[in-house]
PDB file of N, CA and C in Angstrom:
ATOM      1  N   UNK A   1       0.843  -1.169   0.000  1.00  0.00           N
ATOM      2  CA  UNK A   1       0.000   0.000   0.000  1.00  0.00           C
ATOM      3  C   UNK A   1       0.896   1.244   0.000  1.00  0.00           C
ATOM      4  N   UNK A   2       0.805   2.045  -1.112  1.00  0.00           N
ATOM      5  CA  UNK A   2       1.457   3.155  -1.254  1.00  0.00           C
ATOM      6  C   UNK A   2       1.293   4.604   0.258  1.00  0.00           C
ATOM      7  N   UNK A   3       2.635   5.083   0.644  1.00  0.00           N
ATOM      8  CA  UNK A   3       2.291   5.822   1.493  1.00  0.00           C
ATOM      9  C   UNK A   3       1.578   7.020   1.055  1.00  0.00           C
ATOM     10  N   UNK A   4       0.697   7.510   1.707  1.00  0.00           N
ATOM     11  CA  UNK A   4       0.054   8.837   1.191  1.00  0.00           C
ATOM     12  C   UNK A   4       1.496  10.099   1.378  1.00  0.00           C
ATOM     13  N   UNK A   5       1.090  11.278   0.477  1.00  0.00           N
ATOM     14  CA  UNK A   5       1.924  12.628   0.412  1.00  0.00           C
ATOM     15  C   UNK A   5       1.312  13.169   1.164  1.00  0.00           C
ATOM     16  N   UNK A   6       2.778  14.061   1.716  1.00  0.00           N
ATOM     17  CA  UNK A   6       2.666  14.899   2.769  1.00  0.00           C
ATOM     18  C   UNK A   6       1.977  16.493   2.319  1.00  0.00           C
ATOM     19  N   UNK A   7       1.148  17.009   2.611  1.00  0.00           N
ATOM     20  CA  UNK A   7       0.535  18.531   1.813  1.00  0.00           C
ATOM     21  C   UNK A   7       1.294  19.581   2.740  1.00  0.00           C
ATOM     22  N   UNK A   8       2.605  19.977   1.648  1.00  0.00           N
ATOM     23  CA  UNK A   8       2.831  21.313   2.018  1.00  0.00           C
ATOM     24  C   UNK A   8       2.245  22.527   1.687  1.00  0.00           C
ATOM     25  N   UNK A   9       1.790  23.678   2.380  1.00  0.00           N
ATOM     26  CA  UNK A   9       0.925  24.672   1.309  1.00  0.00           C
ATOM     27  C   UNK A   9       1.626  25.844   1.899  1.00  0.00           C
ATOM     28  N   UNK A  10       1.834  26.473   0.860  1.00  0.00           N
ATOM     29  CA  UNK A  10       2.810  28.099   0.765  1.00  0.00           C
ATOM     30  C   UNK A  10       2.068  29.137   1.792  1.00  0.00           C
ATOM     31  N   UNK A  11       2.763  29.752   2.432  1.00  0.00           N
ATOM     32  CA  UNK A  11       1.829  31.048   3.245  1.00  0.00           C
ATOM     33  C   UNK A  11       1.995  31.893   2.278  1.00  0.00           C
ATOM     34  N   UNK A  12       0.862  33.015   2.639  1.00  0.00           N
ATOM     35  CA  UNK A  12       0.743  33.902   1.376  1.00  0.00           C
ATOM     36  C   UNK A  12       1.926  34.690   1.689  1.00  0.00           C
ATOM     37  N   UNK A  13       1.909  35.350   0.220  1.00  0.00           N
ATOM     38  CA  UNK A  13       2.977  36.366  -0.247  1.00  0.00           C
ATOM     39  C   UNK A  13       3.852  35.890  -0.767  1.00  0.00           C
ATOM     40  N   UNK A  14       3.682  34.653  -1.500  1.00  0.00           N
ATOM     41  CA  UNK A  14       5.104  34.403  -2.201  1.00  0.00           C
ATOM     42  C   UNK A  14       5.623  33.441  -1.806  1.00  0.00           C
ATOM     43  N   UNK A  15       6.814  32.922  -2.285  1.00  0.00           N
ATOM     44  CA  UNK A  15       7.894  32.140  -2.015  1.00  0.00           C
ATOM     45  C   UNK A  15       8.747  31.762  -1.168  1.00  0.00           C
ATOM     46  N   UNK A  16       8.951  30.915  -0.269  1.00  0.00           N
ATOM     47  CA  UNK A  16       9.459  30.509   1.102  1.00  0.00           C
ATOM     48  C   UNK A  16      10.038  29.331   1.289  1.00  0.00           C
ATOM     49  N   UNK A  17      11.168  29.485   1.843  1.00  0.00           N
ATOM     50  CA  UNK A  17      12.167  27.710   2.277  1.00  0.00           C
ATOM     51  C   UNK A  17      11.871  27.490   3.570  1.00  0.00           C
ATOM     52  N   UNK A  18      11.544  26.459   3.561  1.00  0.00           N
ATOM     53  CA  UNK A  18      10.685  25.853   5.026  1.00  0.00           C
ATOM     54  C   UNK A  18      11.770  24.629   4.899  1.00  0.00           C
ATOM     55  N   UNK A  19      12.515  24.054   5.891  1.00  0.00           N
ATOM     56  CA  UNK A  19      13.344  22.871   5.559  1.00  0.00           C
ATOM     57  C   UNK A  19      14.331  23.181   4.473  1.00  0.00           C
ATOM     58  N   UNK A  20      13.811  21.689   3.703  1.00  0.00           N
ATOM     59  CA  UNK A  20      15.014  22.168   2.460  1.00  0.00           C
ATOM     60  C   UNK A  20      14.212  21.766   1.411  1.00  0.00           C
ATOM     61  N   UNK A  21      12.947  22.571   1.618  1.00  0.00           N
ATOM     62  CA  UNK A  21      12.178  22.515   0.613  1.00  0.00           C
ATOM     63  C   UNK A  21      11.859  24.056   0.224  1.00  0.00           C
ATOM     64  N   UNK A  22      11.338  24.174  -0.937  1.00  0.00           N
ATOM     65  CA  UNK A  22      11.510  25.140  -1.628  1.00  0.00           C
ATOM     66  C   UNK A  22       9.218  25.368  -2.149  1.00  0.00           C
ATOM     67  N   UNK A  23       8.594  26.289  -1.135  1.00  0.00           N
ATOM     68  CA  UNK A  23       7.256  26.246  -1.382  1.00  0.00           C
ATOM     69  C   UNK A  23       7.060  27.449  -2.617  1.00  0.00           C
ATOM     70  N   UNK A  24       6.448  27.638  -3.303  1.00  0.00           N
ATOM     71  CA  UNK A  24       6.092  28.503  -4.232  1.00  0.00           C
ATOM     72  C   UNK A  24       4.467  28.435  -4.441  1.00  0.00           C
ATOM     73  N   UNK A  25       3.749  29.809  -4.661  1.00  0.00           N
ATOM     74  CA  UNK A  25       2.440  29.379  -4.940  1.00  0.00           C
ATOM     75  C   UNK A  25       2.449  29.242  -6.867  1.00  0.00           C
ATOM     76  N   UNK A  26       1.313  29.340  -7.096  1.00  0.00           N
ATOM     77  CA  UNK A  26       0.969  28.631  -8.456  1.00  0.00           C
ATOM     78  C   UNK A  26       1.140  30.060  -9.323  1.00  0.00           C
ATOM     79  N   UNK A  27       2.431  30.113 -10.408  1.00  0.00           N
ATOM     80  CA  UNK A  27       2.365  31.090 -11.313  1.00  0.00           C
ATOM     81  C   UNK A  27       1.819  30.296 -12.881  1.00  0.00           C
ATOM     82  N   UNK A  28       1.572  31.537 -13.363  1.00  0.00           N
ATOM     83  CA  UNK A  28       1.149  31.088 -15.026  1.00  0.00           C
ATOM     84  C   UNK A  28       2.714  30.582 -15.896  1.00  0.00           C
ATOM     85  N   UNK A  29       2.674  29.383 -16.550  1.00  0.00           N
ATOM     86  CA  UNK A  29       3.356  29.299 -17.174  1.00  0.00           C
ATOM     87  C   UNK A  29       3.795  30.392 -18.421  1.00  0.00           C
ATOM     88  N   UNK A  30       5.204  30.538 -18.759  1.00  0.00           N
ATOM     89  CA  UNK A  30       6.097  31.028 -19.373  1.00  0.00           C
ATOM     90  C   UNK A  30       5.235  31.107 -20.906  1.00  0.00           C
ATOM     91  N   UNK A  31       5.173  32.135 -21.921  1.00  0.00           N
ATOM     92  CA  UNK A  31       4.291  32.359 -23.056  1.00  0.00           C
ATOM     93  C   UNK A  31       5.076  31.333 -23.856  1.00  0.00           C
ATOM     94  N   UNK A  32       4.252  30.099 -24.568  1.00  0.00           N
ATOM     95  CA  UNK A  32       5.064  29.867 -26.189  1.00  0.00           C
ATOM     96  C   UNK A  32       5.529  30.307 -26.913  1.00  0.00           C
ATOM     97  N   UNK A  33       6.670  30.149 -27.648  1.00  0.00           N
ATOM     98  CA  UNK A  33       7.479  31.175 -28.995  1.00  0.00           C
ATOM     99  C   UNK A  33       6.234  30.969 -29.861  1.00  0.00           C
ATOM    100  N   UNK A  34       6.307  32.049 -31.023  1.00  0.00           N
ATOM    101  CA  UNK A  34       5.520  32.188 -31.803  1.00  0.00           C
ATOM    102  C   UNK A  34       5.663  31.318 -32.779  1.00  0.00           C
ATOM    103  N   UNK A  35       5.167  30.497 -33.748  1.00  0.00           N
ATOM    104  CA  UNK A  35       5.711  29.506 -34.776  1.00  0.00           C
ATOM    105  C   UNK A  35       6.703  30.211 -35.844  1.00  0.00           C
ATOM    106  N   UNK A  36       7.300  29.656 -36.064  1.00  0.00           N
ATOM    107  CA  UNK A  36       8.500  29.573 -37.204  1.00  0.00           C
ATOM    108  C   UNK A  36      10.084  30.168 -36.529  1.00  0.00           C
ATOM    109  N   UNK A  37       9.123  30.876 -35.002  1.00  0.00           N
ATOM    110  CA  UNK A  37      10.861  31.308 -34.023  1.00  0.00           C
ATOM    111  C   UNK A  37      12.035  30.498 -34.245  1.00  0.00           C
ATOM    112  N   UNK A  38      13.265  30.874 -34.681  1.00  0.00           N
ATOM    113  CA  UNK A  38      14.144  29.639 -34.502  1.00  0.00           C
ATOM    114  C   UNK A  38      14.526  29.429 -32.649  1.00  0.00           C
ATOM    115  N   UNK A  39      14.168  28.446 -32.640  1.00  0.00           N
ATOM    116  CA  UNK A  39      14.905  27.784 -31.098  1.00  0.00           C
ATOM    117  C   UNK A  39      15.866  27.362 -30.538  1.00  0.00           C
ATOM    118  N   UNK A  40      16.435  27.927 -29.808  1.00  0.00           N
ATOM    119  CA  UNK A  40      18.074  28.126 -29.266  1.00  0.00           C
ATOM    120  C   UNK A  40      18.219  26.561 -28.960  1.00  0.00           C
ATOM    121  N   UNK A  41      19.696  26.142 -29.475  1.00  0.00           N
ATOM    122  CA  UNK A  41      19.897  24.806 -29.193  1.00  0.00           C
ATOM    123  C   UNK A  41      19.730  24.643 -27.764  1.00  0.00           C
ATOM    124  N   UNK A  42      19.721  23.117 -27.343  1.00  0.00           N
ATOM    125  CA  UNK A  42      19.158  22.485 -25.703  1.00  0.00           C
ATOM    126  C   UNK A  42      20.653  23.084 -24.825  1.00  0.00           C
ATOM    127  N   UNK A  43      21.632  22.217 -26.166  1.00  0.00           N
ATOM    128  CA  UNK A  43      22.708  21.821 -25.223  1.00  0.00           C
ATOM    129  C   UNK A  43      24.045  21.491 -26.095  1.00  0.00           C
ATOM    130  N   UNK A  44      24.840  20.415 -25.747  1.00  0.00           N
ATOM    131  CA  UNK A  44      26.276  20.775 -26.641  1.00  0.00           C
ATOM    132  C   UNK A  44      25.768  20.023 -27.671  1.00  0.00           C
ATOM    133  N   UNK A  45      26.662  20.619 -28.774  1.00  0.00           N
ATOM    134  CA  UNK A  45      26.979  19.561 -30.097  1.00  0.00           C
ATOM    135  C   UNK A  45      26.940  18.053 -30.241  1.00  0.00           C
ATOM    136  N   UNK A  46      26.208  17.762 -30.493  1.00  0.00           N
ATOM    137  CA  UNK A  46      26.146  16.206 -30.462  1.00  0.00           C
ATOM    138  C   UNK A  46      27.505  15.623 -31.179  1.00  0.00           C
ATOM    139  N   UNK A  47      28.035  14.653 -31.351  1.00  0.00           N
ATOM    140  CA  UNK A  47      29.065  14.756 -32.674  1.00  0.00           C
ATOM    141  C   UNK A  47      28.776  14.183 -33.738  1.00  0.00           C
ATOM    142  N   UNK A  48      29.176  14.128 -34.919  1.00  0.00           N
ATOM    143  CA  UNK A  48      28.627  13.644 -36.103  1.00  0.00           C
ATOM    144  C   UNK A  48      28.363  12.188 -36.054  1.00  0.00           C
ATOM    145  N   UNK A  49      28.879  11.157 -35.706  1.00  0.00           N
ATOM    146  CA  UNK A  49      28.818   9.783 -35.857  1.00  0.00           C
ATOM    147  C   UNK A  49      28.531   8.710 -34.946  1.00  0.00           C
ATOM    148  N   UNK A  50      27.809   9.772 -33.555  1.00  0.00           N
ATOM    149  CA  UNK A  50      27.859   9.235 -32.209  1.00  0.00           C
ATOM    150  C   UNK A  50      26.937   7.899 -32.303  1.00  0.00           C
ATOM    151  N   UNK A  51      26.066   8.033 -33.528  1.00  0.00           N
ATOM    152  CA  UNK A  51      25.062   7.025 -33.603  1.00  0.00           C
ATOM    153  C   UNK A  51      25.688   5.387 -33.808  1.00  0.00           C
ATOM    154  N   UNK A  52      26.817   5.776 -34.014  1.00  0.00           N
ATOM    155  CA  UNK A  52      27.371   4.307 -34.011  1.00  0.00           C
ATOM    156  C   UNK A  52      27.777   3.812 -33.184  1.00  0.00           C
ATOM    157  N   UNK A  53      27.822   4.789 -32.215  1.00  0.00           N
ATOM    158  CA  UNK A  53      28.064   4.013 -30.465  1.00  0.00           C
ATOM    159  C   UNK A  53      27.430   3.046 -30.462  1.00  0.00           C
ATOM    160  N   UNK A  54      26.018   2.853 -30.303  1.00  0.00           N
ATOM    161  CA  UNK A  54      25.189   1.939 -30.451  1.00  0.00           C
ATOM    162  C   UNK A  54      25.557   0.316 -30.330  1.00  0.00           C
ATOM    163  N   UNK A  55      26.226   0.815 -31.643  1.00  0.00           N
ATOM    164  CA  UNK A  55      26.445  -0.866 -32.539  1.00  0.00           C
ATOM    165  C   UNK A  55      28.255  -1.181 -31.938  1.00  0.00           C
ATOM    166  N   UNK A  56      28.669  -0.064 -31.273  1.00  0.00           N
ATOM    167  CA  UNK A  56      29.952  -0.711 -30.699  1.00  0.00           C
ATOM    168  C   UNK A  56      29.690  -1.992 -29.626  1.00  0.00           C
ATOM    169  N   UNK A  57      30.262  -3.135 -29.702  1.00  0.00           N
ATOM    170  CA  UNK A  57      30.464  -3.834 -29.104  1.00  0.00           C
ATOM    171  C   UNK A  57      31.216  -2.843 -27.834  1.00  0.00           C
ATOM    172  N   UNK A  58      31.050  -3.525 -26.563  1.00  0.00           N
ATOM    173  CA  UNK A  58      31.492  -3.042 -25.029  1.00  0.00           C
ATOM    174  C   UNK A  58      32.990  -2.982 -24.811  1.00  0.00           C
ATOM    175  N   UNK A  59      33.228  -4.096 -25.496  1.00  0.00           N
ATOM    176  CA  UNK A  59      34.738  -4.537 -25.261  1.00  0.00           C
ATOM    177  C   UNK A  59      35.850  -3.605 -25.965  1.00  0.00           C
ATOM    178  N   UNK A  60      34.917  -2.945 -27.251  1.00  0.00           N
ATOM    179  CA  UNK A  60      36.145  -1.661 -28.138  1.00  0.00           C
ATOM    180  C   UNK A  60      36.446  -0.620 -27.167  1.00  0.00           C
ATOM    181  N   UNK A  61      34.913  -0.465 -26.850  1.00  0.00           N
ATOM    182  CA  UNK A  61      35.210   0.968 -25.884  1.00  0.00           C
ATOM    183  C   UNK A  61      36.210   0.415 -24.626  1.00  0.00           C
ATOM    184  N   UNK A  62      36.181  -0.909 -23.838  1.00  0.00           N
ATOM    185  CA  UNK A  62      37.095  -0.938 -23.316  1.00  0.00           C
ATOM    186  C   UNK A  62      38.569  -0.751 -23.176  1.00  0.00           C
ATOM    187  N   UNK A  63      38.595  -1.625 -24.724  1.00  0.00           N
ATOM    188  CA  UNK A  63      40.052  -1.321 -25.511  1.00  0.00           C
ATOM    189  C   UNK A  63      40.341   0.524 -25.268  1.00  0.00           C
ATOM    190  N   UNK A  64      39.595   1.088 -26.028  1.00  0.00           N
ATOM    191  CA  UNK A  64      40.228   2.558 -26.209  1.00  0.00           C
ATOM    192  C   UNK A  64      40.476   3.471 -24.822  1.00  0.00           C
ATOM    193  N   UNK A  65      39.589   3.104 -23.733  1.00  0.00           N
ATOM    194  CA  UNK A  65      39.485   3.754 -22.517  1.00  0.00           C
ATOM    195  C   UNK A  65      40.951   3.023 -21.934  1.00  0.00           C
ATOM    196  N   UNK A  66      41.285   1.813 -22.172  1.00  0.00           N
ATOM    197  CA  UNK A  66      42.663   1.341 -21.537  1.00  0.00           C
ATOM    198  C   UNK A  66      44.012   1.956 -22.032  1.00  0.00           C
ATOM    199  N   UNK A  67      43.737   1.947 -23.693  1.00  0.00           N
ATOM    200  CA  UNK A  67      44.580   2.203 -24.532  1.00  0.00           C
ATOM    201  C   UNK A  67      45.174   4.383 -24.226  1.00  0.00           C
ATOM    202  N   UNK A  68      43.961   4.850 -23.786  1.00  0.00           N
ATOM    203  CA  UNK A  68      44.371   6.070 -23.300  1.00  0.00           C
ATOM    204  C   UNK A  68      44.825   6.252 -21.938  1.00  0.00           C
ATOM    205  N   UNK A  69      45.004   5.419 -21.034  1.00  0.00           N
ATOM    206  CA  UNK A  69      45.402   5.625 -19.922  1.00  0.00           C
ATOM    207  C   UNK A  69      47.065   5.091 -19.740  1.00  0.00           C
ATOM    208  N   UNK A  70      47.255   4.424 -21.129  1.00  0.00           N
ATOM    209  CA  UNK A  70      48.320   3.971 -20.882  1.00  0.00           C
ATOM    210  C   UNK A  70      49.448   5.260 -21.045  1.00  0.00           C
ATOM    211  N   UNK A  71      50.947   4.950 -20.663  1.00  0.00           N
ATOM    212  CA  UNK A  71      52.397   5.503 -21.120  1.00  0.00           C
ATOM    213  C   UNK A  71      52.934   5.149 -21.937  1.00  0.00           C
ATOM    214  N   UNK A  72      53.229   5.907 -23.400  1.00  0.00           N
ATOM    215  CA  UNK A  72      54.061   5.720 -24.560  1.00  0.00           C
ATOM    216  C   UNK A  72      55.235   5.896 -24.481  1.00  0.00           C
ATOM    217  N   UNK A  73      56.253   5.190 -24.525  1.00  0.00           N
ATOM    218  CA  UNK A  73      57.699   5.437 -23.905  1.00  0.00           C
ATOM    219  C   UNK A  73      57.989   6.369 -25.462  1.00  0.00           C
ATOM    220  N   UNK A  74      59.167   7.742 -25.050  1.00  0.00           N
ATOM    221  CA  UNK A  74      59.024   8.398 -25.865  1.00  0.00           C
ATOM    222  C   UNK A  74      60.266   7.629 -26.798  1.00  0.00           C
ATOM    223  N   UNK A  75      60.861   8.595 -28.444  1.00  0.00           N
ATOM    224  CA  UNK A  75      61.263   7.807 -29.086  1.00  0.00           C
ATOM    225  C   UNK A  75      63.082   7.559 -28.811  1.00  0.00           C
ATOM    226  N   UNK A  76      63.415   8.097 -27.498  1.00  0.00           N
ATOM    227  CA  UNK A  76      64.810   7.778 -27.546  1.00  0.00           C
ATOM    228  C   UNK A  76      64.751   6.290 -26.213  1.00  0.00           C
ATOM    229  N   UNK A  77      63.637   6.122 -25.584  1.00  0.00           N
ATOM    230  CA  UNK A  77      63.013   4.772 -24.870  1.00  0.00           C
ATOM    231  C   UNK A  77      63.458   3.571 -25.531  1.00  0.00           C
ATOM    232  N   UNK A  78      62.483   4.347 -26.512  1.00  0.00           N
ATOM    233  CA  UNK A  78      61.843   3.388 -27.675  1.00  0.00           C
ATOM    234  C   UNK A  78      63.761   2.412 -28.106  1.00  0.00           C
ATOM    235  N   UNK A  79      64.147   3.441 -28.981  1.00  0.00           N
ATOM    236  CA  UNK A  79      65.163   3.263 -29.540  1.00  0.00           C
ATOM    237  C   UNK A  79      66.366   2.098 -28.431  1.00  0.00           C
ATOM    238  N   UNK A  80      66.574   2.826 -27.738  1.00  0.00           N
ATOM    239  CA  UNK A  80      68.095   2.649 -25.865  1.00  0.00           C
ATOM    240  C   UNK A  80      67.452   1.199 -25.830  1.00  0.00           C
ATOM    241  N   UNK A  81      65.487   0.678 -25.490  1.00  0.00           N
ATOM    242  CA  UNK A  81      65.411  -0.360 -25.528  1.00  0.00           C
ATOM    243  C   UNK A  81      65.368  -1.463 -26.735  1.00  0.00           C
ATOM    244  N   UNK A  82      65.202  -1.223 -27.644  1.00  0.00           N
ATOM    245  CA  UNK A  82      65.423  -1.467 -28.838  1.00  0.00           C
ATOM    246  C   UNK A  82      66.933  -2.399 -28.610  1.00  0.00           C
ATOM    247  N   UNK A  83      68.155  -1.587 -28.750  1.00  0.00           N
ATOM    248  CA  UNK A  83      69.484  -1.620 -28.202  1.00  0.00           C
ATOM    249  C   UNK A  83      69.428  -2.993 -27.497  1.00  0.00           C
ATOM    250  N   UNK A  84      69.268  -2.559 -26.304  1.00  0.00           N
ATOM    251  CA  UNK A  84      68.988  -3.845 -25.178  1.00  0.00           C
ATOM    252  C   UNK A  84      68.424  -5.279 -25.589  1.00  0.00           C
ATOM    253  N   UNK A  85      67.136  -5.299 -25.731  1.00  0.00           N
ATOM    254  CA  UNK A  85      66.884  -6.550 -26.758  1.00  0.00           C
ATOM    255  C   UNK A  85      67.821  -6.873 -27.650  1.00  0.00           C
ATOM    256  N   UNK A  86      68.326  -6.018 -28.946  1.00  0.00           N
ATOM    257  CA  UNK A  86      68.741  -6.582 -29.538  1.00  0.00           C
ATOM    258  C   UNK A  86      70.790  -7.219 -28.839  1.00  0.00           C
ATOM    259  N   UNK A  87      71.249  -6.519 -27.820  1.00  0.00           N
ATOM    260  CA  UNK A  87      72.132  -7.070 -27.093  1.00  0.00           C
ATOM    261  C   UNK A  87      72.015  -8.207 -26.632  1.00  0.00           C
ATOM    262  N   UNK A  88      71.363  -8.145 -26.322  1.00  0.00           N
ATOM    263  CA  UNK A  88      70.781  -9.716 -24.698  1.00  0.00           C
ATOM    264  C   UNK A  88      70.288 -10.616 -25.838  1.00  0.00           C
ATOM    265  N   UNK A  89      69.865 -10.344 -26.919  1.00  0.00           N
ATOM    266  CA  UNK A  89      69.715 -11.654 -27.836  1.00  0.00           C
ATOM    267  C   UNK A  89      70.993 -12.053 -28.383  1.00  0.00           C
ATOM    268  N   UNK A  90      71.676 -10.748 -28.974  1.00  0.00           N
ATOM    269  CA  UNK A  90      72.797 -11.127 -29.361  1.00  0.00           C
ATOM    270  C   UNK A  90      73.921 -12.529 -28.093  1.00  0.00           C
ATOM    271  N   UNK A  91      74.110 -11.998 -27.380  1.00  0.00           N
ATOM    272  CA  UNK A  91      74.783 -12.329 -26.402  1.00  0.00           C
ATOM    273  C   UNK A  91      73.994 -14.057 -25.666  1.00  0.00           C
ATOM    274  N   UNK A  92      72.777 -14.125 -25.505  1.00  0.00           N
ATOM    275  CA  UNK A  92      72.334 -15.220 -25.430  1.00  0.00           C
ATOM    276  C   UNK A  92      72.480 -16.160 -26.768  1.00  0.00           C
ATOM    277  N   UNK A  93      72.592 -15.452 -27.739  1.00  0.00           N
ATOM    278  CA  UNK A  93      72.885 -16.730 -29.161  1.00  0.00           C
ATOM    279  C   UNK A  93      74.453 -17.073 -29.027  1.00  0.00           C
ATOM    280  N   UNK A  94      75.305 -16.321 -28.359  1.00  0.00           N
ATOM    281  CA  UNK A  94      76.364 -16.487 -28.544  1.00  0.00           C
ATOM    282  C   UNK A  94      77.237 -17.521 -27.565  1.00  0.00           C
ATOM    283  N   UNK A  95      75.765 -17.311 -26.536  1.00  0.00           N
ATOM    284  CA  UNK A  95      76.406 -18.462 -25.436  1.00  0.00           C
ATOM    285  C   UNK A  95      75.792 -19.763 -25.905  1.00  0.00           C
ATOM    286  N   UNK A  96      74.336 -20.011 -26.478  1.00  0.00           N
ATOM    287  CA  UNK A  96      74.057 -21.537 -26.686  1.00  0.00           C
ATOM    288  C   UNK A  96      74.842 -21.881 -27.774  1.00  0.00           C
ATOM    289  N   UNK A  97      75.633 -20.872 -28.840  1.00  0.00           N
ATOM    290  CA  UNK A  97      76.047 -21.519 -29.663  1.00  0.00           C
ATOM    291  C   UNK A  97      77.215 -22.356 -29.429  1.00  0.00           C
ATOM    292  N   UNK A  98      78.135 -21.580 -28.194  1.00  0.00           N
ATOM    293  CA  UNK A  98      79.606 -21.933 -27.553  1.00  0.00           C
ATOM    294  C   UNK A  98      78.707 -23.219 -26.771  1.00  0.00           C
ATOM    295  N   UNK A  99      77.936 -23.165 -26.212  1.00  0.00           N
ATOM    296  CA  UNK A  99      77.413 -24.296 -25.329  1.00  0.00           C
ATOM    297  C   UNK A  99      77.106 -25.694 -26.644  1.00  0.00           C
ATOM    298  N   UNK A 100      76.535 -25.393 -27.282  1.00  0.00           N
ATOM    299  CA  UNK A 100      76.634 -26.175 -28.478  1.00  0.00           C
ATOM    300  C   UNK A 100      77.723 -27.267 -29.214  1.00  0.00           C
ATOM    301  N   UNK A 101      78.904 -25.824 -29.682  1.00  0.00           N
ATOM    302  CA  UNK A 101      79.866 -26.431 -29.900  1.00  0.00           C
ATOM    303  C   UNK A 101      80.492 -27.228 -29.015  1.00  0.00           C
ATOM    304  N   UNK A 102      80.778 -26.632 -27.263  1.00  0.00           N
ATOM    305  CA  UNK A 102      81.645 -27.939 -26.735  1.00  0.00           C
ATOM    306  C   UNK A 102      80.477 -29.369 -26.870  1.00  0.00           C
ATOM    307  N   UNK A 103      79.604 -29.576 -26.644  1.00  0.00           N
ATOM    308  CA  UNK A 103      78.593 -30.572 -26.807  1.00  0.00           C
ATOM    309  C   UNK A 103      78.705 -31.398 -28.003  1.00  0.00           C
ATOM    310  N   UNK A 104      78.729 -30.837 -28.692  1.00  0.00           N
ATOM    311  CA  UNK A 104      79.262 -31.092 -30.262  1.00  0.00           C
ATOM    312  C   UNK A 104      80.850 -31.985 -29.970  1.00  0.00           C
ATOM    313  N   UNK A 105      81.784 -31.221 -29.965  1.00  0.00           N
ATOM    314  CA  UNK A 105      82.646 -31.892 -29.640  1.00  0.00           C
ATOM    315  C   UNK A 105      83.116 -32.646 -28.751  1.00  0.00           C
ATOM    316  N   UNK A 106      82.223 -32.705 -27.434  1.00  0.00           N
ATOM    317  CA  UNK A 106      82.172 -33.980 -26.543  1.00  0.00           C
ATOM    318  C   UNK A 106      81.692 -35.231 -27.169  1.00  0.00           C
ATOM    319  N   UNK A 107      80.669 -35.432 -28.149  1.00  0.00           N
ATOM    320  CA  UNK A 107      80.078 -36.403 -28.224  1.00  0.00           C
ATOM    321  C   UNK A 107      81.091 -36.928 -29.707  1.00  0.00           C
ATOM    322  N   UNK A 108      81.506 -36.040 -30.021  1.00  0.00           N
ATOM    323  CA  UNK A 108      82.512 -36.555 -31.418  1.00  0.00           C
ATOM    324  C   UNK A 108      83.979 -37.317 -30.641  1.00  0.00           C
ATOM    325  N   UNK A 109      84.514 -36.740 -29.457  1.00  0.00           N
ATOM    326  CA  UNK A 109      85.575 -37.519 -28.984  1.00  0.00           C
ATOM    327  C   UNK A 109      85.314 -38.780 -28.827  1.00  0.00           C
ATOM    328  N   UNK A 110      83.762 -38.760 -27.965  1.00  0.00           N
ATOM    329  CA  UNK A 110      83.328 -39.766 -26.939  1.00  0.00           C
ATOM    330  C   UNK A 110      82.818 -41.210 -28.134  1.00  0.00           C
ATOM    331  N   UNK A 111      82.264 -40.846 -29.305  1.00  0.00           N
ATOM    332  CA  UNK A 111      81.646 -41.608 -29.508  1.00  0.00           C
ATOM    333  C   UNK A 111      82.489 -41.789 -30.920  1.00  0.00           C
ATOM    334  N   UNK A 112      83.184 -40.939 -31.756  1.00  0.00           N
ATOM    335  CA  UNK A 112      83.265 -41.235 -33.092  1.00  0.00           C
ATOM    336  C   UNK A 112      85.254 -41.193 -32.976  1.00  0.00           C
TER     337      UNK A 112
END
């Protein structure tokens, strides 16, 4: 059973905050523009293609909201690590290959 409303009613003369309510008595609404007035936009610019939000799957917008929060290492990062990888690969091929060869030549003494 729905609770009944409480009847606040304005004392005369106008407009009054009682609480943190706001009483007003009954004015006439504001006149209609005349037809053909142009009418001031509501609000901001919509943007041109927003209608395809829609049809975005959830998971793009996830992508792009992650994809902007991230840090782009700038291009001398980029480059110094670049460097590094290509060192530490260098240098790891150079040890399985030495690890290789003695292996190689253990099993040629041992066996041939």
């Amino acid at each position: 059973m729905p609770r009944p409303r409480r009847r606040e009613t304005a004392p005369p003369g106008g407009s009054t905050l009682t609480g943190t309510r706001l009483l007003r008595e009954n004015l006439p609404r504001p006149a209609t523009p005349a037809p053909g007035t142009p009418v001031p936009a509501a609000g901001p610019r919509r943007r041109r293609f927003s209608f395809f939000r829609k049809f975005e799957p959830r998971f793009i917008a996830d992508i792009v909201s992650e994809l902007k929060k991230v840090t782009w290492p700038t291009f001398g990062e980029t480059r110094y690590l670049t460097m590094v990888v290509a060192i530490v690969a260098l240098a790891v091929g150079i040890l399985l290959g030495s690890v290789d060869l003695v292996f190689g030549w253990i099993m040629e003494k041992l066996f041939f």
